[in-house]
XYZ file of C-alpha atoms in Angstrom:
648
model
C 51.202 146.195 44.343
C 51.374 146.582 40.520
C 54.297 145.506 38.326
C 55.103 146.254 34.624
C 54.251 143.206 32.469
C 57.150 143.845 30.082
C 59.609 143.601 32.945
C 58.405 140.074 33.715
C 57.341 140.804 37.266
C 55.139 138.288 39.082
C 51.486 139.338 39.372
C 49.083 137.202 41.406
C 45.476 137.566 42.462
C 43.420 135.392 44.808
C 39.691 135.263 44.033
C 36.876 133.490 45.829
C 34.089 131.871 43.891
C 31.177 129.855 45.130
C 31.856 126.455 43.563
C 35.606 125.993 44.127
C 38.128 127.059 46.755
C 40.550 129.961 46.564
C 42.405 130.359 43.286
C 45.721 132.091 42.697
C 46.850 133.519 39.314
C 50.537 134.352 38.891
C 51.648 136.586 35.984
C 55.335 136.693 35.112
C 56.289 138.171 31.772
C 54.444 136.202 29.057
C 53.575 133.333 31.462
C 50.333 132.949 33.420
C 50.039 130.250 36.121
C 46.775 129.188 37.751
C 46.645 127.335 41.131
C 43.519 126.244 42.992
C 42.648 123.481 45.491
C 39.694 121.859 47.199
C 39.076 118.989 44.772
C 39.141 115.219 45.079
C 42.501 113.567 44.376
C 43.130 112.307 40.820
C 40.155 114.081 39.116
C 40.322 115.190 35.456
C 40.376 118.956 34.914
C 40.625 121.401 31.968
C 41.442 125.141 31.899
C 40.495 127.154 28.735
C 41.438 130.711 27.689
C 38.076 132.075 26.546
C 39.580 134.611 24.142
C 41.652 132.155 22.102
C 39.919 128.909 23.026
C 43.377 127.487 24.007
C 43.011 124.871 26.700
C 45.287 122.717 28.979
C 44.327 119.829 31.285
C 45.421 117.005 33.548
C 44.535 115.383 36.889
C 44.389 116.857 40.379
C 47.500 116.036 42.457
C 47.814 114.099 45.766
C 46.561 117.175 47.661
C 43.500 117.625 45.404
C 44.933 120.729 43.723
C 45.226 122.084 40.127
C 48.318 123.847 38.808
C 48.785 124.781 35.130
C 50.868 127.401 33.248
C 50.130 129.157 29.896
C 53.354 130.219 28.194
C 54.300 132.372 25.147
C 51.409 134.807 25.672
C 48.663 132.221 25.214
C 46.969 133.934 28.149
C 47.294 137.574 29.055
C 45.877 140.335 31.205
C 42.115 140.614 31.052
C 41.574 137.046 29.703
C 38.957 134.850 31.325
C 40.138 131.350 32.320
C 37.345 128.722 32.309
C 38.002 125.915 34.863
C 36.154 122.584 34.410
C 36.414 119.755 37.018
C 34.095 116.752 37.013
C 31.347 118.622 35.118
C 31.559 121.750 37.214
C 32.671 125.075 35.735
C 34.082 128.315 37.072
C 35.985 131.249 35.633
C 38.832 133.496 36.746
C 40.156 136.716 35.168
C 43.826 137.293 34.617
C 44.759 140.604 36.232
C 44.949 143.492 33.745
C 47.990 145.323 32.427
C 50.246 146.004 35.348
C 47.599 144.129 37.356
C 47.642 143.104 41.040
C 48.883 140.086 43.009
C 47.906 137.932 45.991
C 49.937 135.781 48.451
C 50.489 132.091 47.459
C 47.915 129.647 48.786
C 48.820 127.611 51.973
C 48.210 124.036 50.849
C 49.620 122.297 54.037
C 47.445 119.590 55.618
C 45.385 120.263 58.747
C 45.179 116.818 60.421
C 42.325 115.751 62.643
C 43.639 115.044 66.175
C 41.028 112.358 66.802
C 42.426 110.398 63.858
C 45.977 110.961 65.169
C 45.022 109.584 68.580
C 43.280 106.586 67.109
C 46.311 105.748 64.951
C 48.681 106.115 67.926
C 46.561 103.797 70.104
C 46.477 101.163 67.374
C 50.254 101.357 67.045
C 50.731 101.177 70.841
C 48.760 97.935 70.943
C 50.766 96.636 68.000
C 54.090 97.532 69.586
C 53.108 96.070 72.951
C 52.682 92.835 71.030
C 56.184 93.280 69.577
C 57.685 93.707 73.061
C 55.841 90.616 74.236
C 56.943 88.600 71.201
C 60.600 89.591 71.482
C 61.166 89.853 75.237
C 58.102 88.087 76.546
C 59.308 84.899 74.872
C 62.608 85.316 76.693
C 60.897 85.862 80.037
C 58.489 83.015 79.332
C 61.508 80.732 79.044
C 63.054 82.137 82.222
C 59.747 81.840 84.130
C 59.241 78.204 83.216
C 62.933 77.441 83.725
C 62.589 78.917 87.239
C 59.485 76.830 87.983
C 61.232 73.675 86.816
C 64.331 74.516 88.840
C 62.324 74.875 92.054
C 60.385 71.702 91.336
C 63.617 69.772 90.791
C 65.194 71.051 94.007
C 62.045 70.455 96.055
C 61.807 66.795 94.970
C 64.269 66.047 97.784
C 63.668 66.995 101.411
C 67.375 67.341 102.081
C 67.026 69.836 104.953
C 67.557 66.856 107.323
C 69.236 63.498 106.904
C 66.024 61.672 107.802
C 64.281 63.377 104.911
C 66.546 61.795 102.284
C 67.836 58.583 103.872
C 65.366 56.564 101.811
C 66.567 57.924 98.435
C 68.803 56.082 96.020
C 71.266 58.967 95.846
C 71.706 59.067 99.627
C 72.279 55.315 99.813
C 74.692 55.457 96.888
C 76.733 58.219 98.537
C 76.572 56.446 101.908
C 78.032 53.254 100.408
C 81.111 55.124 99.189
C 81.342 57.154 102.402
C 81.226 53.978 104.505
C 84.098 52.457 102.564
C 86.298 55.567 102.525
C 85.541 56.502 106.130
C 86.386 53.038 107.432
C 89.705 52.932 105.566
C 90.834 56.451 106.439
C 89.488 56.319 110.006
C 91.363 53.080 110.723
C 94.619 54.615 109.484
C 94.029 57.830 111.453
C 93.252 55.945 114.680
C 96.318 53.788 114.248
C 98.524 56.833 113.683
C 97.029 58.730 116.627
C 97.289 55.737 118.957
C 100.877 55.103 117.937
C 101.970 58.689 118.550
C 100.191 59.060 121.866
C 101.235 55.646 123.114
C 104.912 56.143 122.360
C 104.946 59.655 123.838
C 103.142 58.593 127.020
C 105.251 55.437 127.392
C 108.471 57.450 127.279
C 107.079 60.111 129.646
C 105.931 57.477 132.182
C 109.297 55.716 132.065
C 111.170 59.014 132.579
C 108.955 59.789 135.544
C 110.065 56.487 137.149
C 113.699 57.663 136.961
C 112.825 61.210 137.952
C 111.282 60.241 141.323
C 114.386 58.332 142.516
C 116.887 61.196 142.019
C 118.859 61.640 145.251
C 116.714 58.881 146.876
C 119.376 56.158 146.827
C 117.005 53.571 145.390
C 116.374 51.901 142.048
C 113.470 52.970 139.838
C 110.380 50.813 139.276
C 110.734 49.498 135.712
C 107.719 47.191 135.602
C 105.536 47.787 132.529
C 101.929 48.700 133.340
C 99.729 49.729 130.413
C 97.432 52.576 131.562
C 93.676 52.573 131.032
C 92.708 53.934 127.630
C 89.996 56.592 127.424
C 89.296 57.303 123.764
C 85.981 58.184 122.166
C 87.101 57.960 118.560
C 88.193 60.577 116.027
C 85.813 63.020 114.366
C 86.032 63.481 110.599
C 86.213 67.139 109.551
C 83.947 67.051 106.497
C 81.115 69.406 105.572
C 78.486 69.255 102.860
C 78.603 72.198 100.432
C 75.549 74.453 100.583
C 72.849 74.185 97.946
C 73.903 77.656 96.742
C 77.425 76.372 96.093
C 76.049 73.272 94.399
C 73.869 75.398 92.095
C 76.848 77.609 91.261
C 78.478 74.516 89.791
C 75.500 74.227 87.408
C 76.003 77.664 85.847
C 78.080 76.312 82.975
C 75.151 74.117 81.867
C 72.774 77.096 81.904
C 75.240 79.275 79.975
C 75.592 76.549 77.357
C 71.816 76.216 76.992
C 71.304 79.967 76.618
C 74.050 80.099 74.005
C 71.961 78.046 71.597
C 68.614 79.822 72.170
C 67.151 82.738 70.205
C 64.077 84.703 71.283
C 61.708 86.722 69.087
C 60.408 85.949 65.578
C 61.435 86.119 61.932
C 61.442 89.933 61.992
C 63.663 90.215 65.049
C 65.431 87.558 67.139
C 68.122 87.985 69.776
C 70.396 85.914 71.983
C 70.336 86.410 75.731
C 73.321 88.036 77.393
C 74.204 86.256 80.637
C 73.462 88.030 83.896
C 72.912 86.999 87.510
C 69.146 86.684 86.987
C 69.755 83.529 84.946
C 71.963 82.042 87.661
C 70.361 79.061 89.416
C 72.119 80.171 92.605
C 70.422 83.590 92.412
C 67.029 82.104 91.563
C 67.290 79.757 94.532
C 67.165 82.830 96.763
C 63.867 84.084 95.260
C 60.645 83.436 97.136
C 58.752 83.834 93.841
C 59.439 84.658 90.203
C 60.308 88.299 89.525
C 57.916 89.522 86.831
C 59.609 92.899 86.616
C 62.877 91.586 85.189
C 62.338 92.946 81.665
C 59.037 94.778 81.844
C 60.455 97.684 83.805
C 63.211 98.162 81.266
C 60.647 98.824 78.502
C 58.079 101.120 80.037
C 56.369 103.781 77.906
C 59.329 106.105 77.269
C 61.643 103.288 76.306
C 58.924 101.619 74.240
C 58.132 104.769 72.241
C 61.809 105.269 71.499
C 62.163 101.653 70.311
C 58.991 102.010 68.242
C 60.303 105.106 66.423
C 63.632 103.345 65.726
C 61.864 100.140 64.669
C 64.326 98.397 66.973
C 62.252 95.238 67.503
C 61.317 94.590 63.887
C 57.725 94.284 62.661
C 55.816 95.521 59.607
C 54.707 99.027 60.544
C 56.792 101.223 58.258
C 53.740 103.101 56.879
C 52.738 104.108 60.412
C 56.148 105.588 61.029
C 55.853 107.502 57.747
C 52.487 108.841 58.954
C 54.071 109.941 62.252
C 56.921 111.595 60.374
C 54.524 113.457 58.050
C 52.233 114.835 60.755
C 55.293 115.893 62.800
C 56.776 117.894 59.912
C 55.775 121.611 60.026
C 56.460 121.868 56.302
C 53.675 119.376 55.587
C 51.257 119.771 58.484
C 49.846 123.027 59.809
C 49.303 121.694 63.353
C 52.469 119.520 63.423
C 53.512 120.215 67.015
C 50.028 119.576 68.377
C 49.693 116.405 66.283
C 53.117 115.082 67.368
C 52.329 115.593 71.044
C 48.896 114.018 70.705
C 50.400 110.957 68.989
C 53.092 110.443 71.657
C 50.725 110.919 74.606
C 48.129 108.578 73.160
C 50.767 105.941 72.308
C 52.264 105.915 75.807
C 48.915 105.938 77.567
C 47.554 103.026 75.550
C 50.836 101.108 75.840
C 50.729 101.338 79.629
C 47.135 100.115 79.700
C 47.760 96.995 77.644
C 51.362 95.933 78.320
C 50.947 94.508 81.852
C 48.233 92.033 80.994
C 49.868 91.085 77.721
C 53.195 90.687 79.503
C 51.986 88.511 82.363
C 49.940 86.348 80.044
C 52.903 85.795 77.756
C 55.370 85.161 80.574
C 53.228 82.649 82.477
C 52.182 80.620 79.438
C 53.353 76.970 79.634
C 56.756 76.217 78.082
C 57.539 72.526 78.434
C 61.156 72.586 77.119
C 62.126 75.438 79.476
C 60.460 73.811 82.458
C 62.076 70.470 81.651
C 65.500 72.095 81.436
C 65.013 73.823 84.807
C 63.776 70.571 86.300
C 66.925 68.844 85.042
C 69.191 71.478 86.621
C 67.311 71.410 89.931
C 67.187 67.631 90.090
C 70.843 67.265 89.240
C 71.850 69.742 91.944
C 69.550 68.151 94.507
C 70.754 64.666 93.631
C 74.407 65.632 93.955
C 73.644 67.416 97.210
C 71.790 64.375 98.558
C 74.548 62.049 97.393
C 77.126 64.205 99.198
C 74.978 64.231 102.338
C 74.872 60.433 102.295
C 78.602 60.214 101.725
C 79.487 62.578 104.582
C 77.016 61.041 107.008
C 78.294 57.508 106.451
C 81.904 58.655 106.250
C 81.770 60.361 109.645
C 80.184 57.342 111.339
C 82.554 54.823 109.751
C 85.581 57.050 110.392
C 84.864 57.296 114.110
C 84.107 53.589 114.527
C 87.198 52.488 112.596
C 89.454 54.842 114.576
C 88.129 53.278 117.775
C 89.047 49.828 116.505
C 92.618 50.712 115.533
C 93.519 53.179 118.290
C 93.741 50.838 121.295
C 96.057 48.155 119.852
C 98.288 50.828 118.303
C 98.438 52.736 121.595
C 99.222 49.597 123.615
C 102.047 48.456 121.373
C 103.570 51.925 121.030
C 103.332 52.526 124.776
C 105.189 49.303 125.400
C 107.865 50.158 122.822
C 108.364 53.699 124.140
C 108.467 52.634 127.785
C 110.918 49.777 127.268
C 113.198 51.821 124.956
C 113.407 54.590 127.584
C 114.185 52.107 130.374
C 116.980 50.561 128.319
C 118.401 53.997 127.523
C 118.356 55.262 131.117
C 119.721 52.024 132.545
C 122.693 51.994 130.163
C 123.635 55.689 130.098
C 124.135 58.844 132.070
C 121.207 61.119 131.144
C 121.668 64.797 131.965
C 118.848 67.279 132.354
C 117.399 70.262 134.270
C 120.352 72.568 133.490
C 120.450 76.151 134.799
C 123.254 78.649 135.397
C 124.929 81.780 134.033
C 127.884 82.836 131.853
C 130.229 85.402 133.427
C 133.362 87.359 132.648
C 136.684 85.998 133.785
C 136.429 87.640 137.211
C 132.684 87.401 137.486
C 131.765 91.069 138.000
C 133.806 92.846 135.316
C 132.079 93.908 132.058
C 132.461 91.480 129.160
C 135.174 92.286 126.635
C 135.395 90.750 123.184
C 138.150 88.107 123.084
C 138.339 87.955 126.892
C 138.014 84.772 128.935
C 134.619 83.532 130.186
C 133.534 81.631 133.248
C 130.389 79.590 133.844
C 128.421 78.922 136.989
C 126.161 75.854 136.874
C 123.527 76.140 139.590
C 121.449 73.031 138.759
C 122.133 69.804 136.845
C 120.645 66.309 137.241
C 121.869 62.906 136.041
C 118.664 60.895 135.627
C 120.502 57.889 134.181
C 121.745 54.839 136.118
C 125.372 55.363 135.053
C 127.859 57.848 136.507
C 128.430 60.928 134.328
C 131.577 62.756 133.351
C 130.113 66.196 132.653
C 131.991 68.047 129.905
C 131.748 71.737 128.869
C 131.730 72.601 125.157
C 131.696 75.900 123.251
C 128.503 77.169 121.678
C 127.240 80.227 119.828
C 129.530 83.279 120.188
C 132.100 81.414 122.309
C 135.328 79.497 121.691
C 136.724 76.766 123.969
C 140.049 77.584 125.618
C 140.438 74.459 127.697
C 138.542 71.175 128.097
C 136.800 71.077 131.456
C 134.862 68.233 133.063
C 133.562 67.055 136.408
C 131.747 63.990 137.779
C 128.088 63.539 138.672
C 126.818 60.209 140.065
C 123.857 58.238 138.732
C 120.369 59.273 139.851
C 121.969 62.328 141.445
C 121.575 66.114 141.228
C 124.264 68.749 141.629
C 124.275 69.647 145.312
C 126.254 72.916 145.123
C 126.918 75.417 142.355
C 129.786 74.406 140.119
C 132.040 77.151 138.660
C 134.497 76.754 135.805
C 136.714 79.819 135.184
C 138.535 80.879 132.009
C 137.420 77.834 130.041
C 136.245 79.781 126.930
C 136.566 83.215 125.334
C 133.968 85.615 123.969
C 133.710 85.894 120.170
C 130.329 87.623 119.897
C 130.670 91.243 118.739
C 127.316 93.040 118.752
C 127.390 96.828 118.272
C 127.541 98.785 121.528
C 124.184 98.955 123.252
C 122.756 95.945 121.396
C 122.157 92.516 122.927
C 123.224 89.171 121.489
C 122.789 85.625 122.739
C 125.800 83.426 123.483
C 125.766 79.848 124.701
C 127.807 76.900 125.975
C 126.917 73.229 125.785
C 126.994 70.823 128.722
C 127.179 67.132 127.893
C 129.094 63.940 128.530
C 132.062 62.388 126.816
C 129.655 60.270 124.777
C 127.092 62.985 124.183
C 128.745 66.194 122.950
C 125.458 67.743 121.787
C 124.326 67.885 125.399
C 122.300 70.622 127.043
C 122.570 74.300 126.059
C 123.001 77.152 128.497
C 122.078 80.454 126.805
C 122.555 84.042 127.940
C 122.021 87.453 126.332
C 125.028 89.772 126.595
C 125.724 93.443 125.841
C 129.183 94.922 125.205
C 129.850 98.222 126.964
C 131.820 100.628 124.772
C 133.859 102.116 127.595
C 134.942 98.596 128.647
C 136.224 97.901 125.130
C 138.145 101.216 125.108
C 139.796 100.390 128.450
C 140.687 96.907 127.234
C 142.210 98.372 124.060
C 144.278 100.833 126.103
C 145.662 97.965 128.183
C 146.480 95.630 125.288
C 147.108 97.986 122.346
C 147.878 96.581 118.937
C 148.452 93.112 120.403
C 144.720 92.545 120.928
C 143.511 90.696 117.846
C 139.848 91.082 118.874
C 139.290 94.476 120.486
C 141.246 96.689 118.044
C 139.391 95.437 114.891
C 136.103 95.713 116.790
C 136.728 99.322 117.862
C 137.879 100.398 114.386
C 134.881 98.732 112.759
C 132.340 100.417 115.067
C 133.901 103.880 114.602
C 133.995 103.288 110.833
C 130.286 102.337 110.743
C 129.448 105.448 112.718
C 131.473 107.629 110.298
C 129.507 106.224 107.336
C 126.259 107.407 108.895
C 127.621 110.850 109.819
C 129.257 111.195 106.395
C 125.884 111.292 104.611
C 125.898 114.365 102.349
C 123.278 116.423 104.185
C 123.402 114.872 107.661
C 124.151 116.884 110.784
C 127.706 117.032 112.120
C 127.090 114.786 115.129
C 130.694 115.182 116.263
C 129.661 118.675 117.358
C 127.478 117.291 120.129
C 125.274 119.228 122.490
C 123.164 118.423 125.513
C 120.245 117.312 123.358
C 122.109 114.679 121.322
C 123.726 111.421 122.334
C 127.530 111.417 122.303
C 129.160 109.603 119.407
C 131.428 106.597 120.018
C 134.429 108.791 119.214
C 133.356 111.363 121.815
C 132.798 108.594 124.386
C 136.278 107.252 123.587
C 137.823 110.662 124.275
C 135.958 110.881 127.572
C 137.043 107.360 128.590
C 140.676 108.115 127.684
C 140.732 110.971 130.173
C 140.022 108.508 133.010
C 142.936 106.180 132.151
C 146.244 105.901 133.889
C 149.030 107.744 132.042
C 150.605 104.557 130.670
C 147.226 103.249 129.451
C 146.329 106.576 127.840
C 149.724 106.694 126.127
C 149.051 103.203 124.754
C 145.743 104.409 123.386
C 147.337 107.535 121.884
C 149.703 105.305 119.950
C 146.689 104.043 118.004
C 145.777 107.491 116.567
C 147.131 106.635 113.087
C 144.882 103.549 112.893
C 141.932 105.603 114.113
C 142.507 108.393 111.565
C 142.827 105.929 108.683
C 139.226 104.931 109.328
C 138.129 108.380 108.052
C 140.092 108.178 104.785
C 141.740 111.106 102.992
C 141.036 114.727 103.769
C 138.066 115.957 101.668
C 138.723 118.348 98.777
C 136.662 121.383 97.671
C 133.483 119.343 97.140
C 133.693 118.154 100.694
C 133.792 121.739 101.920
C 130.605 122.520 100.029
C 128.715 119.545 101.482
C 129.979 119.943 105.073
C 132.098 116.792 104.878
C 135.310 118.743 105.411
C 133.948 120.205 108.647
C 132.905 116.775 109.905
C 136.290 115.348 108.987
C 138.101 118.205 110.712
C 135.999 117.792 113.883
C 136.727 114.022 113.954
C 140.452 114.581 113.604
C 140.354 117.110 116.453
C 138.571 114.597 118.697
C 141.185 111.908 117.973
C 143.912 114.375 118.868
C 142.233 114.856 122.292
C 142.758 111.198 123.222
C-alpha cells in the first residue's frame, strides 16, 4: 500500500540481501528508520546516506539488531543507505515518493529445546539438594534420634522380671518397694484381721444364744478361738506400660525440638510438633519410616517450591531464564519451552531425590542419636525401677499382712465374743420380728386419721433377761396409747399378738399411690427397737365415706379430700387441657366424679352430712371465671365442676 509522504504516513519495505538478514525501512513524514538483525551482540555499526554522506552509528543491541532513525529529511525516498558492520557492507534503498511498506520484523527468540531440557535437569539436581539440605537434615535428626531411642529402650530386657533383676534400677526400686510394702501390708493385715475377728466373734456368740431359744437351757459361753485360714493380702499395683512411660517423656522432646533449626544460612526452619516425633509413637514402629517427609515433596510439590524459591538457595538467574522462555512476548515457542522445562525438571528430580534423600537421612548424627539414647534409657530405667518397686512391694505386702492378721484376728475375736456375751447376759435382746399393720377392725380400708392395729406373728428374746415389749410410733403413724407385753428370756412368741387401736394413721399419699408406714417394737430400755414396715394405699371411696360420717369434725379427712380435689383442679384448669369433668367411657373418672358416685350409695343421713360440705368443696375452685375464662374453656370446666358438686 502507498501513502503520501507529506501526510506523514508510515512507509516500510523489507528487503533481503545476501550478507545480512532481513531489513525493514519505515518512512513517516520527514523521518526514515532502518531496522535489521542477525548480527553479534555489541558490535559497532554505521549507516550512511550515500546522497548526502550523512552517517549515524552505534552498537548492536542485546538481540544482535540495529535500529537507527534519520530525522529532518536527512534521508528521503530513493536514497541509498550504506550499512557497515564489522567490515562488512550492504545497502538498502529508501522507498520512493509515496513508496511501499513491509510488516515489522519478528525479533522474538526461538529457544533450542535441548538447551531448555539441559537447564531444567541441572536445576532439578540443584533443587533436590535444597530439599535434602532443608528437610533431609530434619529427617536425619529424627532418624538418628529414633535409632538412639530404640537402643536406649533395648538396653533393658524388662519383658520379664528375671531379665532385669540384676540391674541397679530394679534393685533400687525393690528396696523402696520392700519398705513400703511391709509397712502398708502390716497395717492392712491388722485392719482386716481386726474387722473379721470382731465380726466373727460377735456372730459366733450370738449363735450360742440363738440355739437355746425355747430349749430351757443356758448357752455355752466358753471362748474358743477358731482356726485361722488366711493366705495373705494381695497388693493391687500395676506397672505402667512402656507406651505410658514414653508419653511422660514428650515434654523433653518438645523442649529439645524448640531449640533446633534445620536447613542452612539461606533457609532454616523450626520443626512443628506432630505425633511422628512422639517417643510413644516411635516405639510402635518396627523400623524407621523413610517416607515421613519425602512423600510430601514429590515432583509436583518440588517444582512449585522451586518456582517460589521457598527453600532459599542462589538460583535467581535460572528462574529468570524460566520466566523468559515461558513468556510468549519474548519467546516464539514459549508454550513448548515451558512444558519441556517442567517435564525435564520433574523427571530428573524423581530420578535423583530418593538416593540423595536416603543417603542424607541415614548419615550418622551423634547428637541426635545421643539424645534419643538418653530418652530411651531414661524411660527404660524408670520402667525397670517401677517393676522392681512393684515386685518387691507385692511380696512384702503379702508377707507383712500374714504376720499382722492372726494376732489382730485373735484379739478382736475375743473382744467381740466377750462383749456380745456380756450384752446378752445382762439384757433382753429382741429380734426376728414379723407381722402386719391393720385398720382398727382389721378388714376395713385404711382411713387417714383412723386408728390402727398391729398383729405381731413372730418375735424372739435372745437375751437372758425377761423383756417388757413396748410398741412405739414410726413413720406415718402417731401413738394413741402406750402398749406393752412380756416375753421371757431365751423365748420366742408362741402365738400371734394383736394390739388394737394403739396408733392412728397420719400418712396421706394421693389416691392410688402407695406409701410405707411403720411402727417400732422395743423394750422400756431400748426405744429404737425393731421396725415393722408396711406399704399402704388409701382408697378414695373409703375417705369419702369417712368424711360423710364425720363431717367437719374430722381434722384429717376433710383437709385431705379438699387438697386432693384442689390438686386435680389445677391439672384440669390448664389453659388448653381437656375438660375431664365431662368424662366418657374411654377416660378415667375424676375424683369429683367418683365422689358423686360414692355419695349415691350413702345412707340419707350420711349423704346429707356430705351435702353440707358443698360450700367448702366449691371454694376449692375459686371465683367464677370472667370473659377470658369463657374463651379458654375454663368457664365450661368450672360450670361442669359446680354441677357435679350439686349432684352430691
